[in-house]
Each structure stands twice: as structure tokens, then as C-alpha cells.
Short mmCIF file of C-alpha atoms and ligand atoms in Angstrom, two decimals:
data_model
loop_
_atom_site.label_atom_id
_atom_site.label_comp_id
_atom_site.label_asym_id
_atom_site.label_seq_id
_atom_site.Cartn_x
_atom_site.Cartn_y
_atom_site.Cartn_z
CA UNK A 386 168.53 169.14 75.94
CA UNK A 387 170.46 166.18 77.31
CA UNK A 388 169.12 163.04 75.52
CA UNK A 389 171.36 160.19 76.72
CA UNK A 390 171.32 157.18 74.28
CA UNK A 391 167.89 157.98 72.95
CA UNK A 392 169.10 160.79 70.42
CA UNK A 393 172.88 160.60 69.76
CA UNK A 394 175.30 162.93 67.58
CA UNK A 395 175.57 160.61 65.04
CA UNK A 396 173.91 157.58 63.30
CA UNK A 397 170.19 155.91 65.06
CA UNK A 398 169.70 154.88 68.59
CA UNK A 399 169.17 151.06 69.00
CA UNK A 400 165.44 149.95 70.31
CA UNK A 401 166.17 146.34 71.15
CA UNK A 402 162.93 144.12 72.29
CA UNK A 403 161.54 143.33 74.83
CA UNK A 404 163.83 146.14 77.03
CA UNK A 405 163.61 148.29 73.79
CA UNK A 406 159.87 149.19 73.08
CA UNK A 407 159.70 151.48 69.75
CA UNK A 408 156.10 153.09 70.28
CA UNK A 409 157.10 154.45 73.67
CA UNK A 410 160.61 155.31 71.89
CA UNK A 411 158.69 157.19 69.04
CA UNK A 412 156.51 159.26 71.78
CA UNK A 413 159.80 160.07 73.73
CA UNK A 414 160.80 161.42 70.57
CA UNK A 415 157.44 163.34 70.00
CA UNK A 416 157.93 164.80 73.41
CA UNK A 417 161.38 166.10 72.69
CA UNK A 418 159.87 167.67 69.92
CA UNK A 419 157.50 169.42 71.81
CA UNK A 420 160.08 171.11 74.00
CA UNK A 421 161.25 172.40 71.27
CA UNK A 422 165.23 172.37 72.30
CA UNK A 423 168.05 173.84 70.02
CA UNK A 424 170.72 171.82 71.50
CA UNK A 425 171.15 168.52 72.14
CA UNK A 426 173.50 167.45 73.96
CA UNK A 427 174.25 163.40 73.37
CA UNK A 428 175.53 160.68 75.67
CA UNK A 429 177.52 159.99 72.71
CA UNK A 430 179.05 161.77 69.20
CA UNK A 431 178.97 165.63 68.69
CA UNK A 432 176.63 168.08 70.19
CA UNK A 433 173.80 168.82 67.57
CA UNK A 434 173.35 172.62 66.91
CA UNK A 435 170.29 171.60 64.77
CA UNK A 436 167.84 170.28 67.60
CA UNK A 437 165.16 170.32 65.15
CA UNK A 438 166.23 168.78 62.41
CA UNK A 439 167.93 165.81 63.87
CA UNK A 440 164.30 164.82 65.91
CA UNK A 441 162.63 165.44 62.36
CA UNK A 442 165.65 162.94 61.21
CA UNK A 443 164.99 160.79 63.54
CA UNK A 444 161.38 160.75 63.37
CA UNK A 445 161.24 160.35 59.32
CA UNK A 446 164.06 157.49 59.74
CA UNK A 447 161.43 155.25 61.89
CA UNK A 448 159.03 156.21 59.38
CA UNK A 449 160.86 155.10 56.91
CA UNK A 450 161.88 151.43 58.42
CA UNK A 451 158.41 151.26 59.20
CA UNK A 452 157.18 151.53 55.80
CA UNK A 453 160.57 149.18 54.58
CA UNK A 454 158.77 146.53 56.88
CA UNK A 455 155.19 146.56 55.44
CA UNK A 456 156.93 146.42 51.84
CA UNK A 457 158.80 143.47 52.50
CA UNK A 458 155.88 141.43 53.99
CA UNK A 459 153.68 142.56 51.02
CA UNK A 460 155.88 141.16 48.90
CA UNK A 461 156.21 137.83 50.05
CA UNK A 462 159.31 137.89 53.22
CA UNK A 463 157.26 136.77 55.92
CA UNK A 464 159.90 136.21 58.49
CA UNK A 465 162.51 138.54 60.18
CA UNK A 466 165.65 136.24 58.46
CA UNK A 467 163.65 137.06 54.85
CA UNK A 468 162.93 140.83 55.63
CA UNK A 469 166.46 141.87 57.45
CA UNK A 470 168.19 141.47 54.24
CA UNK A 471 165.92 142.98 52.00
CA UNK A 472 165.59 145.98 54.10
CA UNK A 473 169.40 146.05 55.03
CA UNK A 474 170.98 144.98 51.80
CA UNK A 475 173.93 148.39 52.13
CA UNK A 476 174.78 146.53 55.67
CA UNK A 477 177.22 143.96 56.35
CA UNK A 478 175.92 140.59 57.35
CA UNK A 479 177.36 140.67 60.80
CA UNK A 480 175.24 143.96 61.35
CA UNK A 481 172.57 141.78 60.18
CA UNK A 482 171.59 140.47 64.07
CA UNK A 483 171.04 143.43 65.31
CA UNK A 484 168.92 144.98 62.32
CA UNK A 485 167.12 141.89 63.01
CA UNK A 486 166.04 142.92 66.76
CA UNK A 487 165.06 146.53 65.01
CA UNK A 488 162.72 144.48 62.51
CA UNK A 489 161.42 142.69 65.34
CA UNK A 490 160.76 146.58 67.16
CA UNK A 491 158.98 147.60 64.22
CA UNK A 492 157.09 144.39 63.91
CA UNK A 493 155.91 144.49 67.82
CA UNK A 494 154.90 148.01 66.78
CA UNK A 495 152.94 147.54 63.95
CA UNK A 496 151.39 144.33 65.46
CA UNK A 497 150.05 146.04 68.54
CA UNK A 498 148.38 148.70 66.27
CA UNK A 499 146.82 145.44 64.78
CA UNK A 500 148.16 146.44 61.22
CA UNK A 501 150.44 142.94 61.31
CA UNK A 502 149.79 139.33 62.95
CA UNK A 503 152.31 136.39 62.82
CA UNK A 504 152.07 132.70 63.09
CA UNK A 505 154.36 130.33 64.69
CA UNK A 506 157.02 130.46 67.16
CA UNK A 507 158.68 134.23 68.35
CA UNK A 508 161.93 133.09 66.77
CA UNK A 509 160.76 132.27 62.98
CA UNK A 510 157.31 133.52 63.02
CA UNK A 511 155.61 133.71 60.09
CA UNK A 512 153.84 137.69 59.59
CA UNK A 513 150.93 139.08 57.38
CA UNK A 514 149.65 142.17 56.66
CA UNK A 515 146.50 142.67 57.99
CA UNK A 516 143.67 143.61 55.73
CA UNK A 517 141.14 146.45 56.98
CA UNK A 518 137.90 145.65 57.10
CA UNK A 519 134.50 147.17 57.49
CA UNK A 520 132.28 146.84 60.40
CA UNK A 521 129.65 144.54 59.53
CA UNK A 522 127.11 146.58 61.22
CA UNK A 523 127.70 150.32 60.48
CA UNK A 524 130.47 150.14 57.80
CA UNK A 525 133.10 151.97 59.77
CA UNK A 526 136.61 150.72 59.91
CA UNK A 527 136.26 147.67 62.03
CA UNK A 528 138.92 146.75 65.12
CA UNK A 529 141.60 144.37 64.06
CA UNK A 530 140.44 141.08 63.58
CA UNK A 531 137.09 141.63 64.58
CA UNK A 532 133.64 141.76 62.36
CA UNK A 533 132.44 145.25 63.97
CA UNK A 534 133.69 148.60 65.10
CA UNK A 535 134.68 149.39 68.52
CA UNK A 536 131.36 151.30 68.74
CA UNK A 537 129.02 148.70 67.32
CA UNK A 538 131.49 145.96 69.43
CA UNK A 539 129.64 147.21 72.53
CA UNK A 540 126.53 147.82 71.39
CA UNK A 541 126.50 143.81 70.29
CA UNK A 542 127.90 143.08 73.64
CA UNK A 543 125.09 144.70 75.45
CA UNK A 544 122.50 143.66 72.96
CA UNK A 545 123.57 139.77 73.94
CA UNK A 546 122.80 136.97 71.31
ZN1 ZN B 1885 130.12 149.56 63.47
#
């Protein structure tokens, strides 16, 4: 499998907003793992004998920024300048830019699944941790931000007032 810049022989691609979009990067990588390849062959760094394991690598390595991000906000760095170090301390602080625009991918991420929210302007925005909450109607998990479920969000809607 030839995977350009998206897998490469050695160390992470770079998913850098808004040209860089990390859920569409994460199902790329879920389709290359459906094809199942033995070789990759990278636009850059050494062939990889070990198709599998490097997608599992790569997969797990998302995972595992993704998770770095929700720790940091839960305990108390609500901006990108107050998470990148936390998450990046083994970096040097001229890497710490970039890691910066990978926060920011994880962030957009996790925001659009409605499991974070910010406040303020793009730049220094302020984010939280959105709390789940329980449909006010049925008791199922209700959508983000919202007092019911999608099902009983309908149901209201057709019901009217
Ligand atoms: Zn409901």
C-alpha cells in the first residue's frame, strides 16, 4: 500500500486545521486497516514490513493524544497554550507550535462529537469538558447540550408547545 504523507516510515503524520481534519484522518486510517496491506510503502522514511502494526500504532497514538487532551482540560488547562505543554513536556519548545495545531485537531474532534465546547475567541479559547446528561423525557443519553435524546428531540418537535 502506498500511503503518501498520511502513514510514513517513521514518527506521526501532521493533521494541521482547518486543511488537516483528524476524524476524516482517523477513518482514512480505519480504511487502510480494512485492506488489510502488509506493506506500506511511505512518501517518506523506510518501507514498513509490519503493515499492521504500524496502522494499530498509529491508531492507539491518536488514541492516546486524545485521551492526553481530555486529562488536561479536566484538570484545569483550558486553553491550547496551557494544554500543549502539559501534554508535550519531552518536546522542545520550538516544536511546541506545531503540537499546538495537533491540540487544536484533537480539540475540533472531540468538539464536533459534542464531548468538548470552548468559549472565547479561536485563538485563546477557553474549553470544557462536557458533562453527559440524561434525556429529560426517557432517561437515555441526551444530545450534547440539549435536555432530550435525539429520539424524544423529535417527538417534542412534532408534539409543538
Ligand atoms: Zn429521550
Amino acid at each position: 500500500m502506498f500511503t503518501g504523507d498520511a502513514v510514513l516510515g517513521r514518527g506521526t503524520t501532521v493533521v494541521n486545521p482547518p486543511d488537516g481534519d483528524l476524524s476524516a484522518y482517523l477513518r482514512s486510517l480505519r480504511r487502510m486497516q480494512d485492506l488489510h496491506p502488509r506493506t506500506i510503502y511511505p512518501g517518506h522514511g523506510p518501507t514498513v514490513f509490519d503493515a499492521r502494526a504500524k496502522l494499530e500504532e498509529y491508531v492507539a497514538h491518536r488514541a492516546m493524544r486524545e485521551e492526553q487532551v481530555i486529562d488536561a482540560i479536566g484538570s484545569g488547562h483550558r486553553t491550547i497554550a496551557e494544554m500543549v505543554p502539559a501534554i508535550y513536556a519531552e518536546y522542545p519548545p520550538e516544536l511546541h507550535e506545531l503540537a499546538g495545531r495537533q491540540v487544536l485537531a484533537q480539540l475540533m474532534k472531540l468538539e464536533r462529537e459534542g464531548r468538548v465546547a470552548h468559549t472565547g475567541p479561536p485563538e485563546r479559547a477557553a474549553y470544557e469538558l462536557v458533562v453527559a446528561r440524561d434525556c429529560e423525557r426517557c432517561g437515555r443519553p441526551a444530545l450534547p447540550r440539549s435536555r432530550f435524546c435525539g429520539r424524544c428531540s423529535l417527538v417534542v418537535l412534532q408534539e409543538g408547545p
